[in-house]
Structures are given as structure tokens and as C-alpha cells.
PDB file of C-alpha atoms in Angstrom:
ATOM      1  CA  MET P   1      94.520 176.519 -49.934  1.00 84.00           C
ATOM      2  CA  SER P   2      97.079 176.943 -52.727  1.00 92.00           C
ATOM      3  CA  LYS P   3      97.587 174.175 -55.268  1.00 95.00           C
ATOM      4  CA  VAL P   4     101.062 173.028 -56.347  1.00 97.00           C
ATOM      5  CA  LEU P   5     101.962 170.760 -59.260  1.00 97.00           C
ATOM      6  CA  VAL P   6     105.075 168.702 -58.442  1.00 97.00           C
ATOM      7  CA  VAL P   7     106.845 167.357 -61.533  1.00 97.00           C
ATOM      8  CA  ASP P   8     109.583 164.829 -60.759  1.00 95.00           C
ATOM      9  CA  ASP P   9     110.342 161.333 -62.074  1.00 94.00           C
ATOM     10  CA  GLU P  10     111.894 160.151 -58.789  1.00 94.00           C
ATOM     11  CA  PRO P  11     108.953 158.464 -56.992  1.00 94.00           C
ATOM     12  CA  ALA P  12     110.528 158.683 -53.538  1.00 95.00           C
ATOM     13  CA  LEU P  13     111.279 162.398 -53.847  1.00 94.00           C
ATOM     14  CA  ALA P  14     107.873 163.192 -55.343  1.00 95.00           C
ATOM     15  CA  ARG P  15     106.180 161.289 -52.523  1.00 96.00           C
ATOM     16  CA  ALA P  16     108.269 163.025 -49.839  1.00 95.00           C
ATOM     17  CA  LEU P  17     107.535 166.431 -51.349  1.00 95.00           C
ATOM     18  CA  ALA P  18     103.813 165.667 -51.508  1.00 96.00           C
ATOM     19  CA  ILE P  19     103.728 164.549 -47.854  1.00 96.00           C
ATOM     20  CA  ASN P  20     105.612 167.643 -46.648  1.00 95.00           C
ATOM     21  CA  LEU P  21     103.624 170.075 -48.756  1.00 96.00           C
ATOM     22  CA  ARG P  22     100.280 168.614 -47.652  1.00 96.00           C
ATOM     23  CA  ALA P  23     101.437 168.814 -44.035  1.00 95.00           C
ATOM     24  CA  HIS P  24     101.976 172.540 -44.559  1.00 95.00           C
ATOM     25  CA  GLY P  25      98.521 173.104 -46.018  1.00 95.00           C
ATOM     26  CA  TRP P  26      99.113 172.753 -49.758  1.00 96.00           C
ATOM     27  CA  GLU P  27      96.912 170.880 -52.205  1.00 96.00           C
ATOM     28  CA  VAL P  28      99.299 168.697 -54.235  1.00 97.00           C
ATOM     29  CA  VAL P  29      99.116 167.267 -57.756  1.00 97.00           C
ATOM     30  CA  THR P  30     102.016 165.175 -59.076  1.00 97.00           C
ATOM     31  CA  ALA P  31     103.314 164.262 -62.525  1.00 96.00           C
ATOM     32  CA  ALA P  32     106.221 161.980 -63.398  1.00 96.00           C
ATOM     33  CA  ASP P  33     107.032 163.212 -66.919  1.00 94.00           C
ATOM     34  CA  GLY P  34     106.780 166.275 -69.108  1.00 92.00           C
ATOM     35  CA  ARG P  35     103.706 165.400 -71.139  1.00 91.00           C
ATOM     36  CA  SER P  36     101.616 164.495 -68.116  1.00 93.00           C
ATOM     37  CA  ALA P  37     102.865 167.702 -66.452  1.00 94.00           C
ATOM     38  CA  LEU P  38     101.534 169.842 -69.323  1.00 91.00           C
ATOM     39  CA  GLU P  39      98.220 167.978 -69.236  1.00 91.00           C
ATOM     40  CA  ALA P  40      97.950 168.323 -65.444  1.00 92.00           C
ATOM     41  CA  ALA P  41      98.724 172.052 -65.624  1.00 91.00           C
ATOM     42  CA  ALA P  42      95.887 172.552 -68.122  1.00 88.00           C
ATOM     43  CA  ALA P  43      93.412 170.390 -66.204  1.00 88.00           C
ATOM     44  CA  GLU P  44      94.264 171.358 -62.609  1.00 91.00           C
ATOM     45  CA  ARG P  45      95.294 175.030 -62.977  1.00 90.00           C
ATOM     46  CA  PRO P  46      97.853 174.980 -60.130  1.00 94.00           C
ATOM     47  CA  ASP P  47      98.956 178.156 -58.350  1.00 93.00           C
ATOM     48  CA  VAL P  48     102.627 177.181 -58.730  1.00 95.00           C
ATOM     49  CA  VAL P  49     104.677 174.442 -60.438  1.00 96.00           C
ATOM     50  CA  VAL P  50     107.715 172.702 -58.930  1.00 97.00           C
ATOM     51  CA  LEU P  51     109.655 171.310 -61.876  1.00 96.00           C
ATOM     52  CA  ASP P  52     112.610 168.951 -62.155  1.00 94.00           C
ATOM     53  CA  LEU P  53     114.616 169.431 -65.354  1.00 92.00           C
ATOM     54  CA  GLY P  54     115.696 165.797 -65.809  1.00 91.00           C
ATOM     55  CA  LEU P  55     112.494 164.144 -66.997  1.00 94.00           C
ATOM     56  CA  PRO P  56     112.251 160.879 -68.977  1.00 93.00           C
ATOM     57  CA  ASP P  57     110.393 162.187 -72.048  1.00 92.00           C
ATOM     58  CA  LEU P  58     110.870 165.953 -72.320  1.00 90.00           C
ATOM     59  CA  ASP P  59     113.614 168.090 -70.897  1.00 89.00           C
ATOM     60  CA  GLY P  60     112.340 170.386 -68.179  1.00 90.00           C
ATOM     61  CA  THR P  61     113.220 173.390 -70.330  1.00 91.00           C
ATOM     62  CA  GLU P  62     110.746 172.119 -72.937  1.00 90.00           C
ATOM     63  CA  VAL P  63     108.080 171.933 -70.241  1.00 91.00           C
ATOM     64  CA  ILE P  64     108.821 175.538 -69.252  1.00 91.00           C
ATOM     65  CA  ALA P  65     108.484 176.620 -72.881  1.00 87.00           C
ATOM     66  CA  GLY P  66     105.258 174.624 -73.240  1.00 87.00           C
ATOM     67  CA  LEU P  67     103.743 176.230 -70.156  1.00 88.00           C
ATOM     68  CA  ARG P  68     104.816 179.705 -71.112  1.00 84.00           C
ATOM     69  CA  GLY P  69     102.982 179.318 -74.416  1.00 77.00           C
ATOM     70  CA  TRP P  70      99.687 179.776 -72.576  1.00 80.00           C
ATOM     71  CA  THR P  71     100.057 180.470 -68.850  1.00 83.00           C
ATOM     72  CA  SER P  72     101.934 182.733 -66.458  1.00 82.00           C
ATOM     73  CA  VAL P  73     101.746 180.249 -63.547  1.00 89.00           C
ATOM     74  CA  PRO P  74     104.886 180.623 -61.364  1.00 92.00           C
ATOM     75  CA  ILE P  75     107.485 177.903 -62.038  1.00 94.00           C
ATOM     76  CA  VAL P  76     110.087 176.964 -59.424  1.00 94.00           C
ATOM     77  CA  VAL P  77     112.768 174.702 -60.892  1.00 94.00           C
ATOM     78  CA  LEU P  78     114.069 172.040 -58.496  1.00 90.00           C
ATOM     79  CA  SER P  79     117.086 170.417 -60.102  1.00 86.00           C
ATOM     80  CA  ALA P  80     120.381 168.671 -59.451  1.00 83.00           C
ATOM     81  CA  ARG P  81     121.897 170.653 -62.325  1.00 78.00           C
ATOM     82  CA  GLN P  82     124.153 173.246 -60.734  1.00 70.00           C
ATOM     83  CA  HIS P  83     125.840 174.718 -63.819  1.00 71.00           C
ATOM     84  CA  GLY P  84     125.220 178.414 -64.264  1.00 72.00           C
ATOM     85  CA  GLU P  85     124.173 178.016 -67.895  1.00 81.00           C
ATOM     86  CA  ASP P  86     121.364 175.602 -66.935  1.00 80.00           C
ATOM     87  CA  LYS P  87     119.998 178.125 -64.460  1.00 83.00           C
ATOM     88  CA  VAL P  88     120.257 180.999 -66.942  1.00 84.00           C
ATOM     89  CA  GLU P  89     118.498 178.979 -69.652  1.00 85.00           C
ATOM     90  CA  ALA P  90     115.636 177.994 -67.350  1.00 87.00           C
ATOM     91  CA  LEU P  91     115.151 181.562 -66.136  1.00 86.00           C
ATOM     92  CA  ASP P  92     115.371 182.979 -69.658  1.00 83.00           C
ATOM     93  CA  LEU P  93     112.651 180.565 -70.798  1.00 84.00           C
ATOM     94  CA  GLY P  94     110.317 181.826 -68.089  1.00 85.00           C
ATOM     95  CA  ALA P  95     111.057 180.013 -64.810  1.00 89.00           C
ATOM     96  CA  ASP P  96     110.540 182.248 -61.767  1.00 87.00           C
ATOM     97  CA  ASP P  97     113.041 180.645 -59.384  1.00 89.00           C
ATOM     98  CA  TYR P  98     115.706 177.917 -59.319  1.00 90.00           C
ATOM     99  CA  VAL P  99     116.494 175.678 -56.339  1.00 89.00           C
ATOM    100  CA  THR P 100     119.310 173.129 -56.518  1.00 87.00           C
ATOM    101  CA  LYS P 101     119.216 169.662 -54.958  1.00 84.00           C
ATOM    102  CA  PRO P 102     119.814 168.863 -52.143  1.00 83.00           C
ATOM    103  CA  PHE P 103     117.618 171.535 -50.611  1.00 87.00           C
ATOM    104  CA  ALA P 104     116.097 172.518 -47.280  1.00 90.00           C
ATOM    105  CA  MET P 105     112.334 172.046 -47.127  1.00 93.00           C
ATOM    106  CA  ASN P 106     111.754 175.309 -45.260  1.00 91.00           C
ATOM    107  CA  GLU P 107     113.648 177.203 -47.990  1.00 90.00           C
ATOM    108  CA  LEU P 108     111.562 175.561 -50.724  1.00 92.00           C
ATOM    109  CA  LEU P 109     108.337 176.395 -48.863  1.00 93.00           C
ATOM    110  CA  ALA P 110     109.403 180.029 -48.528  1.00 91.00           C
ATOM    111  CA  ARG P 111     110.196 180.243 -52.231  1.00 89.00           C
ATOM    112  CA  LEU P 112     106.869 178.658 -53.151  1.00 93.00           C
ATOM    113  CA  ARG P 113     104.958 181.124 -50.985  1.00 91.00           C
ATOM    114  CA  ALA P 114     106.846 184.012 -52.581  1.00 87.00           C
ATOM    115  CA  ALA P 115     106.193 182.673 -56.087  1.00 87.00           C
ATOM    116  CA  VAL P 116     102.461 182.361 -55.393  1.00 88.00           C
ATOM    117  CA  ARG P 117     102.324 185.919 -54.027  1.00 84.00           C
ATOM    118  CA  ARG P 118     104.031 187.240 -57.164  1.00 77.00           C
ATOM    119  CA  GLY P 119     101.716 185.239 -59.394  1.00 70.00           C
ATOM    120  CA  GLN P 120      98.463 186.244 -57.768  1.00 65.00           C
ATOM    121  CA  SER P 121      98.330 189.546 -59.610  1.00 46.00           C
ATOM    122  CA  ALA P 122      98.783 187.862 -63.000  1.00 45.00           C
ATOM    123  CA  SER P 123      95.679 186.861 -64.933  1.00 44.00           C
ATOM    124  CA  PRO P 124      96.207 183.446 -66.569  1.00 45.00           C
ATOM    125  CA  ALA P 125      95.502 182.976 -70.259  1.00 48.00           C
ATOM    126  CA  ASP P 126      92.924 180.477 -71.371  1.00 55.00           C
ATOM    127  CA  ALA P 127      94.439 177.118 -72.236  1.00 76.00           C
ATOM    128  CA  VAL P 128      91.952 176.596 -75.075  1.00 85.00           C
ATOM    129  CA  VAL P 129      91.146 179.378 -77.537  1.00 87.00           C
ATOM    130  CA  THR P 130      87.992 179.022 -79.641  1.00 88.00           C
ATOM    131  CA  ALA P 131      87.356 180.656 -83.009  1.00 88.00           C
ATOM    132  CA  GLY P 132      84.146 179.367 -84.586  1.00 88.00           C
ATOM    133  CA  SER P 133      84.609 175.645 -85.202  1.00 90.00           C
ATOM    134  CA  LEU P 134      88.330 175.899 -84.404  1.00 91.00           C
ATOM    135  CA  GLU P 135      89.788 174.999 -81.011  1.00 92.00           C
ATOM    136  CA  VAL P 136      93.423 175.864 -80.355  1.00 91.00           C
ATOM    137  CA  ASP P 137      94.715 174.006 -77.289  1.00 89.00           C
ATOM    138  CA  LEU P 138      97.785 176.003 -76.269  1.00 85.00           C
ATOM    139  CA  ALA P 139      98.802 173.591 -73.502  1.00 78.00           C
ATOM    140  CA  ARG P 140      98.741 170.449 -75.642  1.00 80.00           C
ATOM    141  CA  LYS P 141      99.812 172.209 -78.870  1.00 84.00           C
ATOM    142  CA  ARG P 142      96.787 170.781 -80.661  1.00 88.00           C
ATOM    143  CA  VAL P 143      94.271 172.245 -83.108  1.00 93.00           C
ATOM    144  CA  THR P 144      90.861 170.802 -83.971  1.00 93.00           C
ATOM    145  CA  ARG P 145      88.340 171.873 -86.596  1.00 92.00           C
ATOM    146  CA  ASP P 146      84.782 170.619 -86.173  1.00 91.00           C
ATOM    147  CA  GLY P 147      86.203 168.174 -83.609  1.00 89.00           C
ATOM    148  CA  ALA P 148      88.798 166.650 -85.974  1.00 92.00           C
ATOM    149  CA  GLU P 149      92.490 167.212 -85.313  1.00 93.00           C
ATOM    150  CA  VAL P 150      94.326 169.423 -87.828  1.00 93.00           C
ATOM    151  CA  ARG P 151      97.956 168.555 -88.499  1.00 92.00           C
ATOM    152  CA  LEU P 152     100.220 171.588 -88.544  1.00 89.00           C
ATOM    153  CA  THR P 153     103.939 171.894 -89.193  1.00 89.00           C
ATOM    154  CA  PRO P 154     106.014 173.359 -86.328  1.00 86.00           C
ATOM    155  CA  THR P 155     106.212 176.710 -88.135  1.00 88.00           C
ATOM    156  CA  GLU P 156     102.477 176.779 -88.865  1.00 91.00           C
ATOM    157  CA  TRP P 157     101.812 176.022 -85.196  1.00 91.00           C
ATOM    158  CA  ALA P 158     104.164 178.793 -84.018  1.00 89.00           C
ATOM    159  CA  PHE P 159     102.378 181.283 -86.303  1.00 91.00           C
ATOM    160  CA  LEU P 160      98.917 180.207 -85.121  1.00 93.00           C
ATOM    161  CA  GLU P 161      99.956 180.049 -81.444  1.00 89.00           C
ATOM    162  CA  LEU P 162     101.161 183.656 -81.547  1.00 88.00           C
ATOM    163  CA  LEU P 163      97.850 184.805 -83.036  1.00 90.00           C
ATOM    164  CA  ALA P 164      95.827 182.691 -80.575  1.00 89.00           C
ATOM    165  CA  ARG P 165      97.665 184.206 -77.591  1.00 83.00           C
ATOM    166  CA  ASN P 166      96.594 187.601 -78.943  1.00 83.00           C
ATOM    167  CA  MET P 167      93.031 186.652 -79.943  1.00 83.00           C
ATOM    168  CA  GLY P 168      91.184 189.597 -81.458  1.00 85.00           C
ATOM    169  CA  ARG P 169      94.280 191.841 -81.426  1.00 84.00           C
ATOM    170  CA  LEU P 170      96.411 192.803 -84.387  1.00 88.00           C
ATOM    171  CA  VAL P 171      99.843 191.168 -84.413  1.00 87.00           C
ATOM    172  CA  THR P 172     102.217 193.121 -86.640  1.00 88.00           C
ATOM    173  CA  ARG P 173     104.120 191.507 -89.499  1.00 87.00           C
ATOM    174  CA  GLU P 174     107.401 192.376 -87.795  1.00 87.00           C
ATOM    175  CA  GLN P 175     106.312 190.710 -84.546  1.00 85.00           C
ATOM    176  CA  VAL P 176     105.281 187.508 -86.330  1.00 88.00           C
ATOM    177  CA  LEU P 177     108.541 187.330 -88.265  1.00 87.00           C
ATOM    178  CA  ARG P 178     110.619 188.090 -85.164  1.00 83.00           C
ATOM    179  CA  GLU P 179     108.885 185.587 -82.869  1.00 81.00           C
ATOM    180  CA  VAL P 180     108.328 182.758 -85.372  1.00 84.00           C
ATOM    181  CA  TRP P 181     111.437 182.969 -87.563  1.00 83.00           C
ATOM    182  CA  GLY P 182     113.827 185.162 -85.556  1.00 78.00           C
ATOM    183  CA  PRO P 183     115.150 188.746 -85.566  1.00 71.00           C
ATOM    184  CA  ALA P 184     117.107 188.240 -88.800  1.00 75.00           C
ATOM    185  CA  TYR P 185     113.860 187.659 -90.728  1.00 76.00           C
ATOM    186  CA  GLU P 186     111.953 190.824 -89.784  1.00 72.00           C
ATOM    187  CA  HIS P 187     111.801 192.001 -93.423  1.00 79.00           C
ATOM    188  CA  GLU P 188     111.072 188.635 -95.101  1.00 80.00           C
ATOM    189  CA  SER P 189     107.363 189.339 -95.530  1.00 82.00           C
ATOM    190  CA  HIS P 190     106.950 186.752 -98.323  1.00 85.00           C
ATOM    191  CA  TYR P 191     107.186 184.058 -95.607  1.00 83.00           C
ATOM    192  CA  LEU P 192     104.013 185.432 -94.069  1.00 89.00           C
ATOM    193  CA  ARG P 193     101.984 185.240 -97.278  1.00 88.00           C
ATOM    194  CA  VAL P 194     102.985 181.625 -97.837  1.00 90.00           C
ATOM    195  CA  TYR P 195     102.259 180.424 -94.299  1.00 91.00           C
ATOM    196  CA  ALA P 196      99.069 182.453 -93.881  1.00 93.00           C
ATOM    197  CA  ALA P 197      97.766 180.825 -97.083  1.00 93.00           C
ATOM    198  CA  GLN P 198      98.722 177.355 -95.802  1.00 92.00           C
ATOM    199  CA  LEU P 199      96.954 177.950 -92.490  1.00 94.00           C
ATOM    200  CA  ARG P 200      93.818 179.199 -94.222  1.00 94.00           C
ATOM    201  CA  ARG P 201      93.674 176.088 -96.415  1.00 94.00           C
ATOM    202  CA  LYS P 202      93.777 173.950 -93.269  1.00 94.00           C
ATOM    203  CA  LEU P 203      91.606 176.039 -90.952  1.00 94.00           C
ATOM    204  CA  GLU P 204      89.084 178.045 -92.972  1.00 92.00           C
ATOM    205  CA  ASP P 205      85.891 176.764 -94.609  1.00 91.00           C
ATOM    206  CA  ASP P 206      86.501 179.151 -97.517  1.00 92.00           C
ATOM    207  CA  PRO P 207      90.214 180.055 -97.645  1.00 91.00           C
ATOM    208  CA  ALA P 208      89.566 182.744-100.272  1.00 92.00           C
ATOM    209  CA  HIS P 209      87.175 184.505 -97.879  1.00 92.00           C
ATOM    210  CA  PRO P 210      88.606 183.836 -94.406  1.00 92.00           C
ATOM    211  CA  ARG P 211      86.489 184.464 -91.304  1.00 91.00           C
ATOM    212  CA  HIS P 212      89.138 183.898 -88.638  1.00 93.00           C
ATOM    213  CA  LEU P 213      92.696 184.438 -89.907  1.00 93.00           C
ATOM    214  CA  ILE P 214      92.390 188.025 -91.110  1.00 92.00           C
ATOM    215  CA  THR P 215      95.074 190.043 -92.904  1.00 91.00           C
ATOM    216  CA  SER P 216      95.353 193.787 -92.397  1.00 89.00           C
ATOM    217  CA  PRO P 217      97.313 194.774 -95.544  1.00 87.00           C
ATOM    218  CA  GLY P 218     100.652 196.314 -94.708  1.00 84.00           C
ATOM    219  CA  LEU P 219     100.089 195.890 -90.975  1.00 87.00           C
ATOM    220  CA  GLY P 220      99.735 192.305 -89.783  1.00 89.00           C
ATOM    221  CA  TYR P 221      97.340 189.523 -88.821  1.00 91.00           C
ATOM    222  CA  THR P 222      94.478 188.934 -86.410  1.00 92.00           C
ATOM    223  CA  LEU P 223      92.803 185.726 -85.273  1.00 91.00           C
ATOM    224  CA  GLU P 224      89.132 186.661 -84.973  1.00 88.00           C
ATOM    225  CA  PRO P 225      86.667 184.628 -82.895  1.00 83.00           C
TER     226      PRO P 225
END
């Protein structure tokens, strides 16, 4: 039995979807806002996500970006937004399909089945990456050290998240600059020295002799377990 996470803040629609999906053999988990959707995705590990874009706390596009930070679970957007730019943005961020409201239930079921088939060959990333006493929770965008939460700036988090998604593998300086700061910053290597030093002060027991955030001079950075 495949598991689907339905994310919609309209109780009547969420309930109707859950009833119909269960009647067709799906296991259903529901969430009414973006934050609970991210938490449910990490805890329940659904096979596919049905996502409304108009949520009360986060925009659905932020939920897509949050999910894509750590998982390749198929995402089918179910939205009343019919403008082409909304669809393009959602698909560019990593959604797999886009269904506009109102919709036919048999069409949605067919798209969900297709999304699950496409996703079955993908191996999901771990939601929590561990490096010694550090735990990097990619779903909740949270870092702890010896069980205590570490406060990171958005840029520090983006740097660490990229390394955590590539645990044990070298990430080149150019890739870090491109993905964290943007293509125009690919040669601004002084940014890396500053932010790597800040992260080590927050994450390493001995920042001068790091065990986890390792620099390969002239090449890039690795987060070592």
C-alpha cells in the first residue's frame, strides 16, 4: 500500500481527498499547513505528496524547496492557481506534476500512480545527517551539537546544508559559491573562508583543528562523519 501526504488547509477538501484515496487503497496522512507538512514528511516518509500552494503559514513553493533540500519524494501540486508562471515556478523548484482545481478524482489518482512509479527508482536521502556530536536535520532546517540547538544564519545554514547533502564527498569551491551565493559569485573565494571559519566556531570542539568541516586547499570542502 502506497502512502500519500495530503497538504491542504481546506478541511472539507482534505477530508474528501482522504476518503477517496483510502477507498482506492492508499494510506493517507494529512497536514493543514507548511510546517506540519515538512514535519510529517520527515516522520512518515510518504511515497508521494499532494500539495496545495495556498497555505496559511508558508507558501507551497517554500514547502517544495524545504522538501527538496533532503528528499526526492514525488510532489504533485494541487492548486487553484492557474497562471503559467505559478506552474513554472513550482516545477522549477522540484514539483513533479501540477493539477489545477477543480479536478477529476480519476485524473488525480492516475497522476499519483505515475508519480509513485517514477519515484520508486529514486533512493531518498536521510532526513537527519550525523557527524560526531552534530545532527543536521535537513527537513526541519535545524542543527544540534551535543543535543543543544545551534543558531545559524541563513547563509551559514545554506553552506552547511549543501555539505550535509554530500556527506563525505568533496564539494568544490565553485559549487558552494554558485549554490549558496549565486552564479555571479563563483570567484569570490574570500566568502568561503569567512563562513567556513564561522561554522567551525559554532560546530567544532576545536575550530583550529576541525574534525568535521574539512578544507581541501584550492579544491573545496567536505563534511566528514
